[in-house]
CSV table of N, CA and C in Angstrom, one decimal:
chain,number,residue,atom,x,y,z
X,1,MET,N,0.7,-0.9,0.0
X,1,MET,CA,0.2,-0.2,0.1
X,1,MET,C,0.7,1.3,0.1
X,2,ASP,N,0.8,1.9,-0.7
X,2,ASP,CA,1.3,3.6,-1.1
X,2,ASP,C,0.9,4.3,0.2
X,3,SER,N,1.8,5.1,0.5
X,3,SER,CA,1.2,6.0,1.8
X,3,SER,C,2.3,7.4,1.1
X,4,PRO,N,1.2,8.7,1.2
X,4,PRO,CA,1.9,9.8,0.0
X,4,PRO,C,2.7,10.4,1.5
X,5,SER,N,3.6,11.4,0.5
X,5,SER,CA,4.5,12.1,1.2
X,5,SER,C,4.8,13.4,-0.1
X,6,ILE,N,5.8,14.6,0.9
X,6,ILE,CA,5.6,15.6,-0.2
X,6,ILE,C,6.9,15.1,-0.4
X,7,GLY,N,7.4,15.8,-1.7
X,7,GLY,CA,8.5,15.6,-2.8
X,7,GLY,C,8.8,17.7,-2.8
X,8,PRO,N,10.0,17.5,-3.5
X,8,PRO,CA,10.8,18.7,-3.9
X,8,PRO,C,9.2,19.6,-4.8
X,9,GLY,N,9.1,20.8,-4.3
X,9,GLY,CA,7.9,21.9,-4.3
X,9,GLY,C,6.6,21.7,-3.9
X,10,GLY,N,6.8,20.6,-3.0
X,10,GLY,CA,5.1,20.2,-2.3
X,10,GLY,C,4.7,19.2,-2.9
X,11,ALA,N,5.5,18.6,-4.5
X,11,ALA,CA,4.4,17.9,-5.2
X,11,ALA,C,4.2,16.2,-4.2
X,12,PRO,N,2.9,15.6,-4.7
X,12,PRO,CA,3.2,14.1,-3.8
X,12,PRO,C,3.8,13.2,-4.1
X,13,VAL,N,4.7,12.9,-3.3
X,13,VAL,CA,5.0,11.8,-4.3
X,13,VAL,C,4.6,10.2,-3.2
X,14,PRO,N,4.2,9.1,-4.4
X,14,PRO,CA,4.1,7.9,-3.0
X,14,PRO,C,5.4,7.3,-3.1
X,15,VAL,N,4.9,6.7,-1.6
X,15,VAL,CA,6.3,5.7,-0.9
X,15,VAL,C,5.7,4.3,-0.4
X,16,ARG,N,6.9,3.6,-1.4
X,16,ARG,CA,5.8,2.2,-1.4
X,16,ARG,C,6.9,1.2,-0.3
X,17,GLY,N,6.4,0.1,-0.5
X,17,GLY,CA,7.1,-1.3,0.5
X,17,GLY,C,7.9,-0.8,1.3
X,18,PRO,N,8.9,-1.1,1.8
X,18,PRO,CA,9.5,-1.3,3.1
X,18,PRO,C,10.1,-0.2,3.8
X,19,LEU,N,10.3,0.7,2.6
X,19,LEU,CA,10.8,1.9,3.0
X,19,LEU,C,10.0,3.2,3.5
X,20,ARG,N,8.8,2.8,3.7
X,20,ARG,CA,7.6,3.3,4.3
X,20,ARG,C,8.4,3.9,6.1
X,21,ALA,N,8.7,5.2,5.7
X,21,ALA,CA,8.5,5.9,7.1
X,21,ALA,C,7.7,5.9,8.1
X,22,GLN,N,7.6,6.3,9.0
X,22,GLN,CA,7.1,6.8,10.6
X,22,GLN,C,7.3,8.6,10.7
X,23,ARG,N,5.9,9.5,10.9
X,23,ARG,CA,6.6,10.5,10.8
X,23,ARG,C,6.6,11.2,12.3
X,24,ASP,N,7.0,12.0,12.2
X,24,ASP,CA,7.8,12.3,14.2
X,24,ASP,C,6.5,13.6,14.3
X,25,SER,N,6.5,14.0,15.5
X,25,SER,CA,5.9,14.7,16.0
X,25,SER,C,5.1,16.2,15.6
X,26,ARG,N,6.2,16.6,14.7
X,26,ARG,CA,5.5,17.7,13.6
X,26,ARG,C,4.3,17.1,12.2
X,27,GLY,N,5.0,15.9,11.9
X,27,GLY,CA,4.2,15.6,10.5
X,27,GLY,C,5.4,15.6,9.5
X,28,VAL,N,6.4,15.5,9.7
X,28,VAL,CA,7.8,15.2,9.2
X,28,VAL,C,8.2,14.2,8.8
X,29,ARG,N,8.4,13.5,7.7
X,29,ARG,CA,8.5,11.6,7.3
X,29,ARG,C,10.0,12.5,6.9
X,30,PRO,N,10.8,12.1,8.2
X,30,PRO,CA,12.9,11.5,7.7
X,30,PRO,C,13.0,10.7,6.6
X,31,ALA,N,14.3,11.9,5.8
X,31,ALA,CA,14.4,11.0,4.7
X,31,ALA,C,15.8,9.7,5.0
X,32,PRO,N,15.0,8.6,4.6
X,32,PRO,CA,15.3,7.2,4.9
X,32,PRO,C,17.1,7.4,4.0
X,33,HIS,N,17.5,6.2,5.0
X,33,HIS,CA,19.5,5.9,4.5
X,33,HIS,C,19.2,5.1,4.3
X,34,VAL,N,19.7,4.8,3.1
X,34,VAL,CA,18.8,3.2,2.7
X,34,VAL,C,20.2,2.2,2.8
X,35,MET,N,19.9,1.4,2.8
X,35,MET,CA,21.9,0.4,3.0
X,35,MET,C,21.3,-1.0,2.5
X,36,ALA,N,22.5,-1.5,1.4
X,36,ALA,CA,21.7,-2.5,0.8
X,36,ALA,C,23.0,-3.3,0.9
X,37,LYS,N,23.0,-4.8,0.9
X,37,LYS,CA,23.6,-5.8,0.8
X,37,LYS,C,23.9,-6.6,-0.5
X,38,PRO,N,24.7,-5.8,-1.2
X,38,PRO,CA,24.7,-6.6,-2.4
X,38,PRO,C,24.6,-8.1,-2.8
X,39,ALA,N,26.3,-8.6,-1.4
X,39,ALA,CA,26.7,-9.7,-1.6
X,39,ALA,C,26.0,-10.8,-0.3
X,40,GLY,N,25.2,-10.0,0.4
X,40,GLY,CA,24.5,-10.4,1.1
X,40,GLY,C,26.0,-10.6,2.6
X,41,PRO,N,25.6,-11.4,3.7
X,41,PRO,CA,26.2,-11.5,4.2
X,41,PRO,C,28.0,-12.0,3.5
X,42,THR,N,28.4,-12.4,2.5
X,42,THR,CA,29.5,-12.8,1.9
X,42,THR,C,30.6,-11.9,2.3
X,43,CYS,N,31.5,-12.2,3.0
X,43,CYS,CA,32.6,-11.5,2.9
X,43,CYS,C,34.1,-12.4,2.6
X,44,ASN,N,34.8,-11.5,2.5
X,44,ASN,CA,36.0,-12.4,1.9
X,44,ASN,C,37.6,-12.2,3.3
X,45,MET,N,36.8,-12.0,4.3
X,45,MET,CA,37.6,-12.7,6.0
X,45,MET,C,36.8,-13.1,6.8
X,46,GLU,N,37.6,-13.6,7.6
X,46,GLU,CA,36.5,-14.1,8.6
X,46,GLU,C,37.2,-14.3,10.3
X,47,CYS,N,36.7,-12.8,10.5
X,47,CYS,CA,37.1,-12.1,11.5
X,47,CYS,C,36.0,-13.0,12.8
X,48,THR,N,36.4,-13.1,13.5
X,48,THR,CA,36.4,-14.1,14.7
X,48,THR,C,35.1,-13.5,15.6
X,49,TYR,N,34.7,-12.3,15.7
X,49,TYR,CA,33.9,-11.4,16.3
X,49,TYR,C,32.8,-11.2,15.2
X,50,CYS,N,33.1,-11.2,14.3
X,50,CYS,CA,32.0,-10.8,13.3
X,50,CYS,C,30.4,-11.6,13.2
X,51,PHE,N,29.2,-11.1,13.6
X,51,PHE,CA,28.0,-11.6,13.8
X,51,PHE,C,27.6,-11.9,12.3
X,52,TYR,N,28.1,-12.0,11.3
X,52,TYR,CA,28.0,-12.1,10.2
X,52,TYR,C,28.5,-13.5,10.0
X,53,LEU,N,29.3,-14.2,10.5
X,53,LEU,CA,30.0,-15.4,10.4
X,53,LEU,C,28.6,-16.6,10.3
X,54,ASP,N,27.5,-16.9,10.5
X,54,ASP,CA,26.6,-17.7,10.7
X,54,ASP,C,25.7,-17.5,10.0
X,55,LYS,N,25.0,-16.2,9.2
X,55,LYS,CA,23.9,-15.6,8.6
X,55,LYS,C,24.1,-16.3,7.2
X,56,GLN,N,25.4,-16.4,6.3
X,56,GLN,CA,24.8,-17.7,5.4
X,56,GLN,C,23.9,-19.0,5.6
X,57,ALA,N,24.7,-19.3,6.6
X,57,ALA,CA,23.5,-20.8,7.6
X,57,ALA,C,22.0,-20.7,6.7
X,58,LEU,N,22.0,-19.3,7.6
X,58,LEU,CA,20.4,-18.8,7.4
X,58,LEU,C,19.3,-19.1,6.3
X,59,PHE,N,20.3,-19.5,5.0
X,59,PHE,CA,20.1,-19.1,3.9
X,59,PHE,C,20.1,-20.1,2.8
X,60,PRO,N,20.3,-21.3,3.1
X,60,PRO,CA,21.2,-22.8,2.4
X,60,PRO,C,21.1,-22.7,1.1
X,61,ARG,N,19.8,-22.0,0.4
X,61,ARG,CA,19.7,-22.6,-0.9
X,61,ARG,C,19.6,-21.2,-1.7
X,62,SER,N,20.1,-20.0,-1.2
X,62,SER,CA,20.1,-18.9,-1.8
X,62,SER,C,21.5,-18.2,-2.2
X,63,SER,N,21.6,-17.5,-3.1
X,63,SER,CA,23.1,-17.1,-3.6
X,63,SER,C,23.3,-15.7,-2.7
X,64,LEU,N,22.4,-15.1,-2.3
X,64,LEU,CA,22.2,-14.3,-1.6
X,64,LEU,C,22.7,-12.7,-1.8
X,65,ARG,N,22.9,-12.8,-3.4
X,65,ARG,CA,23.3,-11.7,-4.3
X,65,ARG,C,22.2,-11.3,-4.9
X,66,MET,N,21.9,-9.7,-5.1
X,66,MET,CA,21.2,-8.8,-5.8
X,66,MET,C,21.3,-8.9,-6.9
X,67,THR,N,20.0,-9.5,-7.2
X,67,THR,CA,19.7,-9.3,-8.9
X,67,THR,C,19.8,-8.2,-9.5
X,68,PRO,N,19.8,-7.3,-10.7
X,68,PRO,CA,19.2,-6.6,-11.0
X,68,PRO,C,18.0,-5.9,-10.9
X,69,GLU,N,17.0,-7.2,-11.0
X,69,GLU,CA,15.9,-6.5,-10.8
X,69,GLU,C,15.7,-5.8,-9.5
X,70,VAL,N,16.2,-6.9,-8.5
X,70,VAL,CA,16.0,-6.2,-7.1
X,70,VAL,C,16.7,-4.9,-7.3
X,71,VAL,N,17.8,-4.7,-7.8
X,71,VAL,CA,18.8,-3.2,-7.4
X,71,VAL,C,18.1,-2.5,-8.2
X,72,ARG,N,17.1,-2.6,-8.8
X,72,ARG,CA,16.3,-1.6,-10.2
X,72,ARG,C,15.1,-1.1,-8.7
X,73,ALA,N,14.4,-2.4,-8.3
X,73,ALA,CA,13.5,-2.0,-7.3
X,73,ALA,C,14.1,-1.7,-5.9
X,74,VAL,N,14.9,-1.7,-5.6
X,74,VAL,CA,15.4,-0.8,-4.0
X,74,VAL,C,15.8,0.3,-4.4
X,75,LEU,N,16.5,0.7,-5.5
X,75,LEU,CA,16.9,2.1,-6.4
X,75,LEU,C,15.8,3.0,-6.1
X,76,GLN,N,14.7,2.5,-7.0
X,76,GLN,CA,13.3,3.3,-7.5
X,76,GLN,C,12.4,3.6,-6.0
X,77,ASP,N,12.7,2.6,-4.4
X,77,ASP,CA,12.0,2.2,-3.4
X,77,ASP,C,12.4,3.9,-3.1
X,78,ALA,N,13.9,3.9,-2.7
X,78,ALA,CA,14.9,4.7,-2.0
X,78,ALA,C,14.5,5.9,-2.9
X,79,ILE,N,14.4,6.8,-4.1
X,79,ILE,CA,14.2,7.8,-4.9
X,79,ILE,C,12.4,7.8,-3.8
X,80,ASP,N,11.6,6.9,-3.9
X,80,ASP,CA,10.2,7.1,-3.6
X,80,ASP,C,10.2,7.7,-2.4
X,81,ALA,N,11.5,7.1,-1.8
X,81,ALA,CA,11.0,7.2,0.0
X,81,ALA,C,11.5,8.4,0.3
X,82,SER,N,12.9,9.2,-0.8
X,82,SER,CA,13.1,10.5,0.2
X,82,SER,C,13.1,11.2,-0.6
X,83,PRO,N,12.4,12.3,0.9
X,83,PRO,CA,12.1,13.7,0.2
X,83,PRO,C,12.8,14.9,-0.6
X,84,ASP,N,14.3,14.3,-0.2
X,84,ASP,CA,15.2,15.2,-0.5
X,84,ASP,C,15.9,15.0,-1.4
X,85,THR,N,16.7,15.7,-1.9
X,85,THR,CA,17.3,16.2,-3.5
X,85,THR,C,18.5,15.1,-3.3
X,86,ALA,N,19.2,15.1,-2.0
X,86,ALA,CA,20.1,13.8,-2.0
X,86,ALA,C,19.5,13.0,-1.4
X,87,ILE,N,19.5,11.1,-2.5
X,87,ILE,CA,19.0,10.2,-2.0
X,87,ILE,C,20.3,9.2,-1.2
X,88,GLN,N,20.3,9.7,0.0
X,88,GLN,CA,21.7,8.6,0.6
X,88,GLN,C,21.1,7.1,0.6
X,89,PHE,N,22.5,6.6,0.0
X,89,PHE,CA,22.1,5.1,0.0
X,89,PHE,C,23.6,4.6,0.0
X,90,CYS,N,23.7,3.4,1.0
X,90,CYS,CA,24.9,2.5,1.4
X,90,CYS,C,25.3,1.3,1.0
X,91,TRP,N,26.0,1.3,0.1
X,91,TRP,CA,26.5,-0.5,-0.6
X,91,TRP,C,27.2,-0.7,1.1
X,92,GLN,N,27.1,-1.8,1.0
X,92,GLN,CA,27.4,-2.8,2.6
X,92,GLN,C,27.3,-4.4,2.4
X,93,GLY,N,27.8,-4.8,3.9
X,93,GLY,CA,27.7,-6.3,3.5
X,93,GLY,C,27.8,-7.0,5.1
X,94,GLY,N,28.3,-7.7,5.3
X,94,GLY,CA,29.1,-8.8,4.5
X,94,GLY,C,30.0,-7.8,3.8
X,95,GLU,N,30.8,-8.3,2.4
X,95,GLU,CA,31.6,-7.2,1.8
X,95,GLU,C,31.0,-6.9,0.5
X,96,PRO,N,30.9,-5.6,0.8
X,96,PRO,CA,30.2,-5.2,-1.2
X,96,PRO,C,30.9,-5.5,-2.4
X,97,THR,N,32.7,-5.3,-2.3
X,97,THR,CA,33.2,-5.3,-3.1
X,97,THR,C,33.4,-6.5,-3.7
X,98,LEU,N,32.5,-7.8,-3.3
X,98,LEU,CA,32.8,-8.9,-3.3
X,98,LEU,C,31.7,-9.1,-4.9
X,99,ARG,N,31.2,-8.3,-5.1
X,99,ARG,CA,30.0,-8.2,-6.2
X,99,ARG,C,31.2,-7.6,-8.0
X,100,GLY,N,31.7,-7.0,-7.6
X,100,GLY,CA,32.6,-6.9,-8.5
X,100,GLY,C,32.4,-5.4,-9.2
X,101,LEU,N,33.4,-4.6,-9.8
X,101,LEU,CA,33.0,-3.4,-10.4
X,101,LEU,C,31.8,-3.7,-11.7
X,102,ASP,N,31.8,-4.7,-12.1
X,102,ASP,CA,30.6,-4.6,-12.9
X,102,ASP,C,28.7,-4.1,-12.7
X,103,PHE,N,29.3,-5.5,-11.4
X,103,PHE,CA,27.9,-5.1,-10.7
X,103,PHE,C,27.6,-3.1,-10.9
X,104,TYR,N,28.0,-2.5,-10.0
X,104,TYR,CA,28.3,-1.3,-9.3
X,104,TYR,C,28.2,-0.6,-10.9
X,105,ARG,N,29.0,-0.4,-11.9
X,105,ARG,CA,28.8,-0.1,-13.0
X,105,ARG,C,27.3,0.3,-13.7
X,106,GLU,N,26.5,-1.2,-13.6
X,106,GLU,CA,25.6,-1.2,-14.2
X,106,GLU,C,24.5,-0.6,-13.0
X,107,ALA,N,24.7,-0.9,-11.7
X,107,ALA,CA,24.0,-0.3,-10.7
X,107,ALA,C,23.4,1.1,-10.8
X,108,PHE,N,24.8,1.5,-11.0
X,108,PHE,CA,25.2,3.3,-11.0
X,108,PHE,C,24.1,3.8,-12.4
X,109,ALA,N,24.1,2.9,-13.1
X,109,ALA,CA,23.8,3.3,-14.6
X,109,ALA,C,22.5,3.2,-14.7
X,110,VAL,N,21.8,2.2,-13.7
X,110,VAL,CA,20.4,2.2,-13.5
X,110,VAL,C,19.8,3.6,-13.2
X,111,ALA,N,20.5,3.5,-11.7
X,111,ALA,CA,20.3,4.9,-11.1
X,111,ALA,C,20.3,5.8,-12.2
X,112,ARG,N,21.3,6.2,-12.8
X,112,ARG,CA,20.9,7.8,-13.7
X,112,ARG,C,20.3,7.7,-14.5
X,113,ARG,N,19.7,6.4,-15.1
X,113,ARG,CA,18.3,6.2,-15.6
X,113,ARG,C,17.3,6.9,-15.1
X,114,ILE,N,17.2,6.5,-13.9
X,114,ILE,CA,15.9,6.5,-13.4
X,114,ILE,C,15.5,7.4,-12.2
X,115,VAL,N,16.4,8.3,-12.2
X,115,VAL,CA,16.6,9.5,-11.1
X,115,VAL,C,16.1,10.6,-11.6
X,116,PRO,N,15.1,11.3,-11.0
X,116,PRO,CA,14.2,12.4,-11.5
X,116,PRO,C,15.2,13.5,-12.0
X,117,PRO,N,14.6,14.5,-12.8
X,117,PRO,CA,16.2,15.6,-12.9
X,117,PRO,C,15.7,16.7,-11.8
X,118,GLY,N,17.2,16.8,-11.3
X,118,GLY,CA,17.3,17.8,-10.2
X,118,GLY,C,17.7,16.8,-8.5
X,119,ARG,N,18.0,15.6,-9.2
X,119,ARG,CA,18.1,15.0,-7.5
X,119,ARG,C,19.1,13.5,-7.7
X,120,HIS,N,19.8,13.2,-7.0
X,120,HIS,CA,21.0,12.5,-6.9
X,120,HIS,C,20.8,11.5,-5.8
X,121,PHE,N,22.0,10.4,-6.4
X,121,PHE,CA,22.1,9.3,-5.1
X,121,PHE,C,23.3,9.8,-4.6
X,122,ALA,N,23.4,9.9,-3.3
X,122,ALA,CA,24.5,10.3,-2.6
X,122,ALA,C,25.3,8.9,-2.1
X,123,TRP,N,25.6,8.5,-2.8
X,123,TRP,CA,26.3,7.1,-2.6
X,123,TRP,C,27.5,6.9,-1.5
X,124,SER,N,27.4,5.6,-0.7
X,124,SER,CA,28.4,5.6,0.3
X,124,SER,C,28.6,3.7,0.1
X,125,MET,N,29.9,3.7,0.8
X,125,MET,CA,30.3,2.4,1.0
X,125,MET,C,31.1,1.6,2.2
X,126,GLN,N,30.4,0.7,2.7
X,126,GLN,CA,31.7,0.2,3.7
X,126,GLN,C,31.9,-0.9,3.6
X,127,THR,N,33.4,-1.0,4.0
X,127,THR,CA,34.2,-1.9,3.0
X,127,THR,C,35.2,-2.2,3.8
X,128,ASN,N,35.9,-3.3,3.9
X,128,ASN,CA,37.0,-3.8,4.6
X,128,ASN,C,38.4,-3.5,3.7
X,129,GLY,N,37.9,-3.0,2.5
X,129,GLY,CA,38.8,-2.6,1.7
X,129,GLY,C,40.3,-3.2,0.9
X,130,VAL,N,40.5,-4.7,1.5
X,130,VAL,CA,40.8,-5.3,0.4
X,130,VAL,C,41.0,-5.5,-0.3
X,131,LEU,N,39.9,-5.4,-1.5
X,131,LEU,CA,39.9,-5.6,-2.9
X,131,LEU,C,40.1,-4.1,-3.7
X,132,ILE,N,40.3,-3.0,-2.9
X,132,ILE,CA,40.6,-1.4,-3.0
X,132,ILE,C,41.9,-1.8,-3.9
X,133,ASP,N,41.5,-1.6,-5.2
X,133,ASP,CA,42.8,-1.3,-6.4
X,133,ASP,C,42.6,0.4,-6.8
X,134,GLU,N,43.8,0.2,-7.9
X,134,GLU,CA,43.5,1.5,-8.5
X,134,GLU,C,42.6,2.0,-9.0
X,135,ARG,N,41.8,0.5,-9.9
X,135,ARG,CA,40.2,0.3,-10.6
X,135,ARG,C,39.2,1.2,-10.1
X,136,TRP,N,39.5,-0.1,-8.8
X,136,TRP,CA,37.9,0.4,-7.7
X,136,TRP,C,38.5,2.2,-7.6
X,137,ALA,N,39.6,2.3,-6.6
X,137,ALA,CA,39.6,3.8,-6.7
X,137,ALA,C,39.3,4.4,-7.8
X,138,GLU,N,39.6,4.5,-9.0
X,138,GLU,CA,39.2,5.3,-9.5
X,138,GLU,C,37.6,5.1,-9.7
X,139,PHE,N,37.0,4.4,-9.9
X,139,PHE,CA,35.3,4.3,-9.8
X,139,PHE,C,34.8,5.1,-9.1
X,140,LEU,N,35.0,4.8,-7.3
X,140,LEU,CA,34.6,5.2,-6.3
X,140,LEU,C,34.8,6.8,-6.0
X,141,ALA,N,35.9,7.8,-6.7
X,141,ALA,CA,36.0,8.7,-6.9
X,141,ALA,C,35.3,9.4,-8.0
X,142,ARG,N,35.3,8.6,-8.9
X,142,ARG,CA,34.7,9.5,-10.1
X,142,ARG,C,32.8,9.7,-9.7
X,143,HIS,N,32.8,8.4,-9.0
X,143,HIS,CA,31.4,8.6,-8.9
X,143,HIS,C,30.9,8.8,-7.6
X,144,ASP,N,31.9,9.7,-6.8
X,144,ASP,CA,32.2,10.4,-5.4
X,144,ASP,C,31.3,9.6,-4.1
X,145,VAL,N,31.7,8.6,-4.0
X,145,VAL,CA,31.2,7.6,-3.2
X,145,VAL,C,31.9,7.8,-2.1
X,146,LEU,N,31.4,8.3,-0.7
X,146,LEU,CA,32.2,8.3,0.1
X,146,LEU,C,32.1,6.7,1.1
X,147,VAL,N,33.5,6.5,1.1
X,147,VAL,CA,33.8,5.3,1.5
X,147,VAL,C,34.6,5.0,3.5
X,148,GLY,N,33.7,4.4,4.0
X,148,GLY,CA,33.9,3.7,4.9
X,148,GLY,C,34.9,2.8,5.2
X,149,LEU,N,36.1,2.8,5.6
X,149,LEU,CA,36.8,1.7,5.7
X,149,LEU,C,36.8,1.0,7.1
X,150,SER,N,36.6,-0.6,7.3
X,150,SER,CA,36.9,-1.0,8.7
X,150,SER,C,38.0,-1.3,8.6
X,151,ILE,N,38.9,-1.0,10.0
X,151,ILE,CA,40.2,-1.2,10.0
X,151,ILE,C,39.9,-1.9,11.5
X,152,ASP,N,40.6,-3.5,11.7
X,152,ASP,CA,41.3,-4.0,12.8
X,152,ASP,C,42.1,-4.3,12.9
X,153,GLY,N,42.7,-5.0,14.0
X,153,GLY,CA,43.8,-4.6,14.6
X,153,GLY,C,44.0,-5.3,15.7
X,154,PRO,N,45.0,-5.3,16.6
X,154,PRO,CA,45.3,-6.2,17.9
X,154,PRO,C,44.1,-4.8,18.8
X,155,ALA,N,43.9,-5.4,19.8
X,155,ALA,CA,42.9,-4.6,20.9
X,155,ALA,C,43.9,-3.7,21.4
X,156,THR,N,45.0,-3.3,21.9
X,156,THR,CA,46.2,-2.6,22.4
X,156,THR,C,45.9,-1.5,21.1
X,157,CYS,N,46.0,-1.5,19.8
X,157,CYS,CA,45.6,-0.4,18.8
X,157,CYS,C,44.2,-0.1,19.0
X,158,THR,N,43.4,-1.1,18.7
X,158,THR,CA,41.7,-0.3,18.5
X,158,THR,C,41.0,0.3,19.8
X,159,THR,N,41.6,0.1,20.4
X,159,THR,CA,41.0,0.5,21.8
X,159,THR,C,41.7,1.7,22.4
X,160,ALA,N,42.8,1.8,22.3
X,160,ALA,CA,43.7,3.1,22.5
X,160,ALA,C,42.8,4.1,22.7
X,161,GLY,N,42.7,4.7,23.7
X,161,GLY,CA,42.4,6.4,23.8
X,161,GLY,C,40.8,6.0,24.1
X,162,ALA,N,40.2,4.9,24.0
X,162,ALA,CA,38.6,4.8,23.9
X,162,ALA,C,38.4,5.4,25.2
X,163,SER,N,36.8,5.8,25.1
X,163,SER,CA,36.3,6.4,25.9
X,163,SER,C,35.4,5.8,26.6
X,164,THR,N,34.8,4.6,26.0
X,164,THR,CA,33.2,4.5,26.5
X,164,THR,C,33.8,2.6,26.7
X,165,ALA,N,32.9,1.9,27.4
X,165,ALA,CA,33.4,0.2,27.7
X,165,ALA,C,33.4,-0.5,26.2
X,166,VAL,N,32.4,-0.2,25.3
X,166,VAL,CA,32.1,-0.7,24.1
X,166,VAL,C,32.8,-0.9,23.3
X,167,ALA,N,33.5,0.0,23.7
X,167,ALA,CA,35.2,0.6,22.3
X,167,ALA,C,35.0,-1.2,22.0
X,168,GLY,N,36.0,-1.6,22.8
X,168,GLY,CA,36.7,-3.2,22.4
X,168,GLY,C,35.8,-4.2,22.2
X,169,ALA,N,35.0,-3.9,22.5
X,169,ALA,CA,33.4,-5.5,22.7
X,169,ALA,C,33.7,-6.3,21.2
X,170,PRO,N,33.1,-7.0,21.5
X,170,PRO,CA,33.2,-8.3,20.4
X,170,PRO,C,32.1,-7.5,19.6
X,171,GLY,N,32.6,-7.8,17.9
X,171,GLY,CA,31.5,-7.6,17.1
X,171,GLY,C,31.7,-5.8,16.4
X,172,ARG,N,32.2,-5.1,17.5
X,172,ARG,CA,33.0,-3.8,17.3
X,172,ARG,C,34.3,-3.6,16.1
X,173,ARG,N,33.8,-2.7,15.3
X,173,ARG,CA,35.3,-2.5,14.6
X,173,ARG,C,35.3,-1.0,14.5
């Protein structure tokens, strides 16, 4: 079921599917920050503290990879759900770079075809960075993708100067 939203210029915009958001006390629907897992929980590392390690077992008969049809639908839902000019969209995982550059070239091409005039995607990616090489770096820079790097190391390095007790807790990076 669609729910109305107000887009640029006050025009109503239908909001479909799982991205429908509740309105705040002023009746304003906050813009979503969409996070997609194109490779599902699949990762190229096996960090002992990662809560994703067992997730693949939950879907034994699935590749857990986003299909082109799912990518288009999620991008369209993000457009429909966001009242802002910039549509916030983050690729994460598992490890999102496992999908390869061709996946992202096609996803970004789809986004360019379907985004309304005057609006754009504000891309980001959370990655362990292991697969980032010059080709990846060039692609990410060309598309102005904000990259968050998960950096792990010995507890003496990663918790040095931490001001809270949870900084070194299992599952934190």
